[in-house]
Coordinates of C-alpha atoms and ligand atoms in Angstrom, one line a residue:
X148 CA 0.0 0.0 0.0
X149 CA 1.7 3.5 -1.0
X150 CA 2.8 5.4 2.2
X151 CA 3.9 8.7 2.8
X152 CA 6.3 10.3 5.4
X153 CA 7.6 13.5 5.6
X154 CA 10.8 14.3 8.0
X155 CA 14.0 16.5 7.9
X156 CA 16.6 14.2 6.4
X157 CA 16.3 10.9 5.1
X158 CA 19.7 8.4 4.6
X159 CA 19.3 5.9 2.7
X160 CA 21.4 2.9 3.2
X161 CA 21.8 2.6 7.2
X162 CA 25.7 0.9 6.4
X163 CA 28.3 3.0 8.2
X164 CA 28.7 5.8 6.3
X165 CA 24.7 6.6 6.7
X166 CA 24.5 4.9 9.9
X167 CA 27.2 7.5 11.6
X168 CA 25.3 10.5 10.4
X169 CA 22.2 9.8 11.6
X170 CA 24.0 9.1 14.8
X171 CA 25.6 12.3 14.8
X172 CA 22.5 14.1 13.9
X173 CA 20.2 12.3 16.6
X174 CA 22.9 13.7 19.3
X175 CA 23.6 16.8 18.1
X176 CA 20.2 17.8 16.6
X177 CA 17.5 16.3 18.6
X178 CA 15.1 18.7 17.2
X179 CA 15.2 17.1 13.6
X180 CA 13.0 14.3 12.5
X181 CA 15.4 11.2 10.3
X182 CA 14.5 8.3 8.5
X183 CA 17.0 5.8 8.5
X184 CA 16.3 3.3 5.5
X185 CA 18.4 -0.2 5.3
X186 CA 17.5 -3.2 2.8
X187 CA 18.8 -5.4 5.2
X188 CA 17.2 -6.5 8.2
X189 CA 20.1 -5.4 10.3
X190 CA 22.2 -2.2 10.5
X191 CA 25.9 -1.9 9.7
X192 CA 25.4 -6.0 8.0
X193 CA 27.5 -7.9 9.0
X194 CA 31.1 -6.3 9.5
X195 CA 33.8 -5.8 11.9
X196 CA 35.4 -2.3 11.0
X197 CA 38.9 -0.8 12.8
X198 CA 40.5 2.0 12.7
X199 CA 43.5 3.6 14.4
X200 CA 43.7 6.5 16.9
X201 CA 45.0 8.5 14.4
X202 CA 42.5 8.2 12.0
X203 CA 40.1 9.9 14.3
X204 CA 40.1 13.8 14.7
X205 CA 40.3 14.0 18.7
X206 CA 37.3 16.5 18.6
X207 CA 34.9 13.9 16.4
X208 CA 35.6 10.9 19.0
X209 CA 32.2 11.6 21.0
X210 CA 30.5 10.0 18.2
X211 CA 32.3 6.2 18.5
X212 CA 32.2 6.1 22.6
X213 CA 28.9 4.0 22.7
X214 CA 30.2 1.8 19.4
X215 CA 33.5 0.7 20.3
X216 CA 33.9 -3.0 21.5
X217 CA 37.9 -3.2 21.0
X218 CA 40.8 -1.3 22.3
X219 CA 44.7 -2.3 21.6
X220 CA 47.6 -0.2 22.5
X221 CA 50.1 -1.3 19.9
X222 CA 50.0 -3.3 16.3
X223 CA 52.3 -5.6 14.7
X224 CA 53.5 -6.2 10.6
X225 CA 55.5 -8.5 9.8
X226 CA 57.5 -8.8 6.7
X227 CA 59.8 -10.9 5.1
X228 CA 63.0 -8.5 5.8
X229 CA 61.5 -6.9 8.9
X230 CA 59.1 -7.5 11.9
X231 CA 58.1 -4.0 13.7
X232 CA 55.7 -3.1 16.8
X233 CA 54.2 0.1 15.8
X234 CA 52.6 1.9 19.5
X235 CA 50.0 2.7 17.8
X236 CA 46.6 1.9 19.5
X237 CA 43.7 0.8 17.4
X238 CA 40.3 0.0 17.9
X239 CA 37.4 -2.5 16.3
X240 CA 33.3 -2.0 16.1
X241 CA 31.4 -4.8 15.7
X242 CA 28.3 -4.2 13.4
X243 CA 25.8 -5.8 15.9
X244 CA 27.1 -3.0 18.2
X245 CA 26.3 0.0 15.2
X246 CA 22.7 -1.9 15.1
X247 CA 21.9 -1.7 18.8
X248 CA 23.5 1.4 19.4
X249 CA 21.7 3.2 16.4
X250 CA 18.5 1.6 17.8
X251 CA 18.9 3.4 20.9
X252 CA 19.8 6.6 19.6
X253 CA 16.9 7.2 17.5
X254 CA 13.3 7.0 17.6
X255 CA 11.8 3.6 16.5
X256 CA 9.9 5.3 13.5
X257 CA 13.1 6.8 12.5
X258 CA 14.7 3.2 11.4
X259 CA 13.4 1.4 8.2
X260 CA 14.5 -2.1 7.8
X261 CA 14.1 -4.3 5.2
X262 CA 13.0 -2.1 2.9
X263 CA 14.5 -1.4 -0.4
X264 CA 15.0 1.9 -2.4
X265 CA 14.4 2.3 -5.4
X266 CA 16.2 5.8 -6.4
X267 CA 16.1 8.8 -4.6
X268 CA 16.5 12.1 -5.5
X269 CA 17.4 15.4 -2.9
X270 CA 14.3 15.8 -1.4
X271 CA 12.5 12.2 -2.5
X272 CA 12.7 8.5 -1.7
X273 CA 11.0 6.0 -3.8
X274 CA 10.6 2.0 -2.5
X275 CA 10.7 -0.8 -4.4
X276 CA 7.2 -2.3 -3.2
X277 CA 5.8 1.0 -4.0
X278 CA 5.6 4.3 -1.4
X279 CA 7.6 7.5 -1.3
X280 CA 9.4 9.4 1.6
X281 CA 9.5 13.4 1.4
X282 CA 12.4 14.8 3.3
X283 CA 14.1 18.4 3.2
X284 CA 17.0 16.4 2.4
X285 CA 18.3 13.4 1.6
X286 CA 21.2 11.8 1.7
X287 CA 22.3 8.4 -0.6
X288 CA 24.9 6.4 1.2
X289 CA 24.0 2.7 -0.5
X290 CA 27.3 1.9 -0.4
X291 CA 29.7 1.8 -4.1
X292 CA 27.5 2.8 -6.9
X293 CA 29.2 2.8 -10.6
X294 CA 33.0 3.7 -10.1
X295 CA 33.2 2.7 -14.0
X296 CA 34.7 6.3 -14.0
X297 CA 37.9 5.4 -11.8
X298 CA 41.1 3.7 -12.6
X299 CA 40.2 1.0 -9.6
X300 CA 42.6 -1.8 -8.6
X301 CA 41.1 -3.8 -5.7
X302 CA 41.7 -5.2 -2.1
X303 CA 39.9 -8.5 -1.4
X304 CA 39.6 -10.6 1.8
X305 CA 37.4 -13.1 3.5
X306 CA 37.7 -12.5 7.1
X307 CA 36.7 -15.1 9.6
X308 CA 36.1 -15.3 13.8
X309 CA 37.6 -18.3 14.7
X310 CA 36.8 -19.8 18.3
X311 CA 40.1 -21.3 19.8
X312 CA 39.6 -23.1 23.2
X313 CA 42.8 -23.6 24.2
X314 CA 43.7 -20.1 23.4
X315 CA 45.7 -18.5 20.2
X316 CA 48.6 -16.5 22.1
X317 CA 48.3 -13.4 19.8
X318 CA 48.3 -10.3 22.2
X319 CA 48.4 -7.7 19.8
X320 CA 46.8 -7.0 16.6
X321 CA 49.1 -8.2 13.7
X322 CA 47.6 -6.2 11.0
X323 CA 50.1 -6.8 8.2
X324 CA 51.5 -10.2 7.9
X325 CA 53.2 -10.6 5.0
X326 CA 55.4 -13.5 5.5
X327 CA 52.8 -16.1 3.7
X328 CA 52.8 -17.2 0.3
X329 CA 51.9 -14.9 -2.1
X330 CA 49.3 -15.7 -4.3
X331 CA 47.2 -13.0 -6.9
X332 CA 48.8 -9.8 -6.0
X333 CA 50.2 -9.0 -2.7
X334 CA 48.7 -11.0 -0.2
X335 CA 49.0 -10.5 3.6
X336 CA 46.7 -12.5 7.0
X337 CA 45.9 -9.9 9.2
X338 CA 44.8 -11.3 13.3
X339 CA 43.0 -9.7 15.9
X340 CA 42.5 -11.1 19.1
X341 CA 38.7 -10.4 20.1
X342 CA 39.5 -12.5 23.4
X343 CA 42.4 -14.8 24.9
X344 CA 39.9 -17.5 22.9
X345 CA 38.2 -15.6 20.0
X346 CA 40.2 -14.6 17.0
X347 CA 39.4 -12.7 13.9
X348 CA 41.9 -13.5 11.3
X349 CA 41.5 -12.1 7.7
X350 CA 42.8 -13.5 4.4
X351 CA 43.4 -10.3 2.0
X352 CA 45.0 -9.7 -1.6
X353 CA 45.8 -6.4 -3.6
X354 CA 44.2 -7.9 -7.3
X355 CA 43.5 -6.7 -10.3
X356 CA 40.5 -7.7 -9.7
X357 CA 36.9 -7.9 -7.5
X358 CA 36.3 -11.7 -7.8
X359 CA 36.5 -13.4 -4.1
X360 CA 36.7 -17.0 -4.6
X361 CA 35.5 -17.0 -1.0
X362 CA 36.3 -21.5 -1.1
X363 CA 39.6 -20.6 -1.7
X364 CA 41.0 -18.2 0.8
X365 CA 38.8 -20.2 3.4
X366 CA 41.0 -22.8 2.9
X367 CA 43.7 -20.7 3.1
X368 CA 42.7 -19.2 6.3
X369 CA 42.3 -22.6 7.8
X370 CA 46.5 -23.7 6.7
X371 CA 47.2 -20.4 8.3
X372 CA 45.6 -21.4 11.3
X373 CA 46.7 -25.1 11.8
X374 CA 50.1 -23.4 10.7
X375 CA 50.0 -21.4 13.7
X376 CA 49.1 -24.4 15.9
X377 CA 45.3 -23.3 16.5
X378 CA 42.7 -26.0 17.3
X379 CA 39.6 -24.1 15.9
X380 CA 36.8 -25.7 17.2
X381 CA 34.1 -23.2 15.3
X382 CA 34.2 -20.5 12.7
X383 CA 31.7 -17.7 14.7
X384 CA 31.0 -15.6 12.0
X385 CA 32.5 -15.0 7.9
X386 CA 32.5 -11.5 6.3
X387 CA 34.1 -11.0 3.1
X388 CA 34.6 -7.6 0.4
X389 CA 36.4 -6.3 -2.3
X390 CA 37.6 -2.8 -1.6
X391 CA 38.3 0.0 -4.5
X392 CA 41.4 1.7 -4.0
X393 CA 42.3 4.3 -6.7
X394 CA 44.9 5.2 -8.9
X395 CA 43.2 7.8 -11.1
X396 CA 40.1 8.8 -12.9
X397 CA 37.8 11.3 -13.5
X398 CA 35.5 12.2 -10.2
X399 CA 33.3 14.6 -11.6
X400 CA 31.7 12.0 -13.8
X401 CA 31.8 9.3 -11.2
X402 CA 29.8 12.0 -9.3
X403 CA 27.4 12.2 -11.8
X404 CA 26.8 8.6 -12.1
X405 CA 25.8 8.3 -8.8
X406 CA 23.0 11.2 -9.7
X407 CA 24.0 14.3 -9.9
X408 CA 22.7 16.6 -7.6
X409 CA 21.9 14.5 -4.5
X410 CA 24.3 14.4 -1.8
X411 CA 25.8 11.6 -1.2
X412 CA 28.2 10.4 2.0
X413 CA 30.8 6.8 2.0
X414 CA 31.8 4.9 -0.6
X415 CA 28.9 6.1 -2.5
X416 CA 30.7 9.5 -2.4
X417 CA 34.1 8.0 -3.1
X418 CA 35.6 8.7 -0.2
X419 CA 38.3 6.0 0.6
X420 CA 42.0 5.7 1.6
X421 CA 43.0 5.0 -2.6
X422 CA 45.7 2.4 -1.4
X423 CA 44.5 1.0 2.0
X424 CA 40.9 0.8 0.7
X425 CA 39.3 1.9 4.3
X426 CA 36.8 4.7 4.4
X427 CA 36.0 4.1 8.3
X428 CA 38.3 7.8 9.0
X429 CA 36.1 9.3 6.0
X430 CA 32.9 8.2 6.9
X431 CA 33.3 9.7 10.5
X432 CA 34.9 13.0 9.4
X433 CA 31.9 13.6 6.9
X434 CA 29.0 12.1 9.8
X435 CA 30.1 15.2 11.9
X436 CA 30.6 17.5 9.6
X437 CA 26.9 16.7 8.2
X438 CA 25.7 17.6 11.9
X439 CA 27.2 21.0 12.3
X440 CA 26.1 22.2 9.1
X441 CA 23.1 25.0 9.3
X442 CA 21.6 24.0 6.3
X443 CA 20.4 20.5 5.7
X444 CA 18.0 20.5 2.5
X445 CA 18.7 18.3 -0.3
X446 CA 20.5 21.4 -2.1
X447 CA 22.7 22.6 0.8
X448 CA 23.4 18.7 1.7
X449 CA 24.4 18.3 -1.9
X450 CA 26.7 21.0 -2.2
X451 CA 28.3 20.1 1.2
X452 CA 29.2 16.4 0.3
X453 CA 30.1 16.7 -3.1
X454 CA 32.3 19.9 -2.1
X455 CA 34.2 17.7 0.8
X456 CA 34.3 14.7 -1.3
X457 CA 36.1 16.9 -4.3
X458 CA 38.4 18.4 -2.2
X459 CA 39.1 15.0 -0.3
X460 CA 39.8 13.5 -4.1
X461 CA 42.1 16.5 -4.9
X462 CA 44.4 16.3 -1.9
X463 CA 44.8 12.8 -2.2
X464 CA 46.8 12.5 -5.2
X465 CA 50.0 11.1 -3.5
X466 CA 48.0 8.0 -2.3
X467 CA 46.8 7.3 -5.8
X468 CA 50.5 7.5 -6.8
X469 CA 51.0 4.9 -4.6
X470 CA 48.3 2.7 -5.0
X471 CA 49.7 3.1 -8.9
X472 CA 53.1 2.0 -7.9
X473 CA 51.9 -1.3 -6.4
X474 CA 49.9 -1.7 -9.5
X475 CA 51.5 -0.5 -12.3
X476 CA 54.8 -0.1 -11.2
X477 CA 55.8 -3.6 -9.4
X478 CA 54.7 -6.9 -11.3
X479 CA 52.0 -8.6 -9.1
X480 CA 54.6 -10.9 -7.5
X481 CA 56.3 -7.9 -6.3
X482 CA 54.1 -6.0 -4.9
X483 CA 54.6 -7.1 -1.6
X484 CA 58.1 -4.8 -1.8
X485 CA 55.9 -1.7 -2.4
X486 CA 54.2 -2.2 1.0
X487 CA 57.4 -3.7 2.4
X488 CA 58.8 -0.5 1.9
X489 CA 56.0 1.7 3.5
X490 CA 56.3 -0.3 6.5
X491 CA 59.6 0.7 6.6
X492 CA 59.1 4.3 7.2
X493 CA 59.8 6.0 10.2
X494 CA 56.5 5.2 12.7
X495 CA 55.0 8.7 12.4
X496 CA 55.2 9.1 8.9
X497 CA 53.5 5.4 8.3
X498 CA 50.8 6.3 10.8
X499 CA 50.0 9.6 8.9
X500 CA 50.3 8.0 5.5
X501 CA 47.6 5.4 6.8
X502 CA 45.6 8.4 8.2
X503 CA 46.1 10.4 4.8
X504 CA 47.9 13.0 6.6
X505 CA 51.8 12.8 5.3
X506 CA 53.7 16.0 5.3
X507 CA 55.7 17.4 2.5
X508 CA 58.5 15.7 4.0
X509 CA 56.8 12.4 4.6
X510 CA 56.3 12.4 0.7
X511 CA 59.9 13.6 0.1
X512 CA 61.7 11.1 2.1
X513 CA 59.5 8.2 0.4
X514 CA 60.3 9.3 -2.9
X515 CA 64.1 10.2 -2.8
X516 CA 64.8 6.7 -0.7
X517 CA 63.6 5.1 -4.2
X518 CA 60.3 2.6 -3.8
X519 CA 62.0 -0.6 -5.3
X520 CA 60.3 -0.6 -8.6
X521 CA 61.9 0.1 -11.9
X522 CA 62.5 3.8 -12.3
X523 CA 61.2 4.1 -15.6
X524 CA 57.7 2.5 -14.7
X525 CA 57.9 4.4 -11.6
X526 CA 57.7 7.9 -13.5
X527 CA 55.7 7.0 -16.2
X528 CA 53.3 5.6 -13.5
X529 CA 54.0 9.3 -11.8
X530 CA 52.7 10.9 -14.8
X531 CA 49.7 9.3 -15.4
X532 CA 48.4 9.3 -12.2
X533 CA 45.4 11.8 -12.0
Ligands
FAD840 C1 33.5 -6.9 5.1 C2 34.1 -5.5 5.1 C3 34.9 -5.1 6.1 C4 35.5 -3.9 6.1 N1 36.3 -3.5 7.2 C5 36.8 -2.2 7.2 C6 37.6 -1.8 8.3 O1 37.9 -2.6 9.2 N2 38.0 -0.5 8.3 C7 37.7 0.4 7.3 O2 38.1 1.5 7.4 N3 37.0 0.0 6.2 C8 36.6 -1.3 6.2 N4 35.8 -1.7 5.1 C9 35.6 -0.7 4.0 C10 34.5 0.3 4.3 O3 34.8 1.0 5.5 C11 33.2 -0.4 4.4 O4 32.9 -1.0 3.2 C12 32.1 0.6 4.8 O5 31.0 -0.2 5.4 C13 31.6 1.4 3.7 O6 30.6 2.3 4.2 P1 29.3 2.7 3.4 O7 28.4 3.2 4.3 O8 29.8 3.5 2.2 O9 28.8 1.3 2.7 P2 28.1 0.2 3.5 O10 28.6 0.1 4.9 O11 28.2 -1.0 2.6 O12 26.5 0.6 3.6 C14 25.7 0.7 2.5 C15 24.3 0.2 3.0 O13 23.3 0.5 2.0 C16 22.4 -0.5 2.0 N5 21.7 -0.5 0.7 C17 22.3 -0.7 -0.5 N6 21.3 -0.5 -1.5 C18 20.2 -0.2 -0.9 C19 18.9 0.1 -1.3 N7 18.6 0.1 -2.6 N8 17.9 0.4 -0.4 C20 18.3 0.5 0.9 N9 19.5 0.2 1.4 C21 20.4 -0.1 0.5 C22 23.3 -1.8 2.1 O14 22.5 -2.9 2.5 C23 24.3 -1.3 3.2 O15 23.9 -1.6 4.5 C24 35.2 -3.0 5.1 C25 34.4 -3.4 4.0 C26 33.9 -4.7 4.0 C27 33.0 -5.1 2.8

């Protein structure tokens, strides 16, 4: 039966990019009325997301408090020529957590599950089964729409929570390990221990391309484990993805594809680390950002998030030139020396290349110590990138 509701903003896609700004507006503007609008049943799927202290902006951190579930003071990487502890705390949020925590921020009329849009437009959402939502503004956060416009290589992974009884030993997050075999790119297992029994261990490869032959690096995950000695008596939970990261293209027109004149926040809005493939930093910067603005309808929204996403896509051209060096630059066996290389940077200057923060000097010191690719490809590749 056609419906009709009419609020202040509506977000459609209640993942984490849509699911943080309605959090952020239900605390900081408990005068407006949201719609929150998810396909799924749940919010936030079916994900475990982290991200480092210094991805966060000290002054947006209110808006994680409730959501975080894990806190580690220090990581680990390991690489063939070098094994380093980097004191750099980090932190993990489960997606059950987003779903009970945006639950409890905002009003039960305010979240739409299960229910599918069909497009939306700045001040319109229209449903699938029929129906229509009028809002002031509204904001499309589906997730990736076409990125046909981009020059996209891709970072792949099936992640898996593995229940060891007798215990797995790993105290620290080992977010890079790079000593396995490499197969379609670079490959590394990254391990975070949940609890002295509960581990969530990830299987991930920088590709040419989006296919996850989720059988496959199953498998792989379980050698890893027996490899490490863990008896695994259950797999908890699976999640898998193919990440975009960037080397180039044309934004204004992937912009457009995504319809032109509504706002738009995550990877819908192409905001992303172009050689790490996480928007978790992005997705929180733009959340509180959305909630401080005065004007929220569809036009002002619009110009807001396609203004920060332009400006995000113009200062991050050195990442692109490195995301182009891994995959233009190094043949896919080598690509592990591109990374291997990174890693070996002095600990601030890896932490604010992660964070997208280098300094001029950060970038200098990367380029004149030579990234072990052939020099030719290396500044053709420089060229090219956009
Ligand atoms: C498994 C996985 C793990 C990741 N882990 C990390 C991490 O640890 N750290 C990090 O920084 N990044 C991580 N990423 C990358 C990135 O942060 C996530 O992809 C992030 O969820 C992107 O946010 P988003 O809101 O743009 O998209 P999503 O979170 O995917 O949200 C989009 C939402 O829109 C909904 N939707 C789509 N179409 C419709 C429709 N027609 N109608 C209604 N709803 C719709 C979807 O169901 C989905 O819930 C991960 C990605 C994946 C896939």
């Amino acid at each position: 039966m056609a419906e009709t509701h009419d609020c202040d903003v509506a977000i459609v896609g209640g993942g984490l990019a849509g699911s943080l700004i309605a959090l952020a507006l239900a605390e900081q503007r408990p005068d407006l009325s949201l719609r929150l609008i998810e396909t799924g049943e749940a919010i936030g799927g079916n994900r475990l997301w982290s991200f480092r202290d210094a991805d966060v902006a000290r002054e947006d951190r209110w808006l994680l408090t409730p959501l975080v579930g894990y806190a580690w003071p220090e990581q680990e990487i390991a690489f063939p020529a070098h094994v380093r502890v980097l004191r750099q705390p980090c932190y993990a949020i489960e997606s059950a957590r987003l779903d009970q925590v945006v639950r409890a921020h905002l009003s039960e009329t305010a979240v739409l599950t299960g229910r599918k849009v069909q497009s939306v437009t700045a001040t319109g959402v229209a449903f699938v089964e029929g129906g229509r939502i009028a809002a002031k503004g509204v904001i499309d956060a589906r997730g990736a729409g076409d990125l046909s416009a981009l020059d996209l290589g891709w970072r792949k992974f099936v992640g898996r929570e593995l229940e060891v009884p007798g215990g797995h030993g790993v105290e620290r997050p080992l977010t890079m390990d790079a000593m396995v075999t490499q197969h379609d790119g670079f490959r590394f297992v990254s391990c975070l221990p949940l609890s002295p029994a509960r581990l969530f261990v990830t299987d991930n490869y920088y590709s040419d391309n989006a296919h996850v032959n989720a059988g496959a690096l199953g498998r792989r995950i379980e050698a890893y484990a027996a490899n490490r000695g863990w008896q695994v008596s259950e797999v908890a939970r699976e999640e898998r993805g193919a990440l975009p990261l960037a080397m180039g293209g044309d934004f204004a027109a992937c912009w457009r594809a995504g319809g032109a004149r509504v706002a738009k926040a995550g990877l819908r809005a192409a905001c992303f680390h172009p050689a790490m493939g996480q928007s978790f930093a992005d997705a929180v910067r733009l959340a509180v950002k959305i909630a401080a603005a005065d004007d929220l309808s569809g036009e002002a929204l619009h110009a807001l998030t396609h203004d920060h996403a332009r400006a995000l896509w113009d200062e991050r051209r050195f990442y692109r030139q490195f995301a182009a060096l891994l995959f233009r630059a190094a043949d896919p066996d080598a690509r592990y020396r591109v990374m291997e290389y990174l890693y070996r940077q002095p600990p601030g200057a890896i932490s604010r290349f992660l964070s997208m923060r280098s300094t001029f000097s950060d970038k200098a010191r990367m380029l004149r110590g030579h990234p072990p690719v052939p020099f030719w490809r290396a500044m053709t590749v420089a060229r090219r990138t956009e």
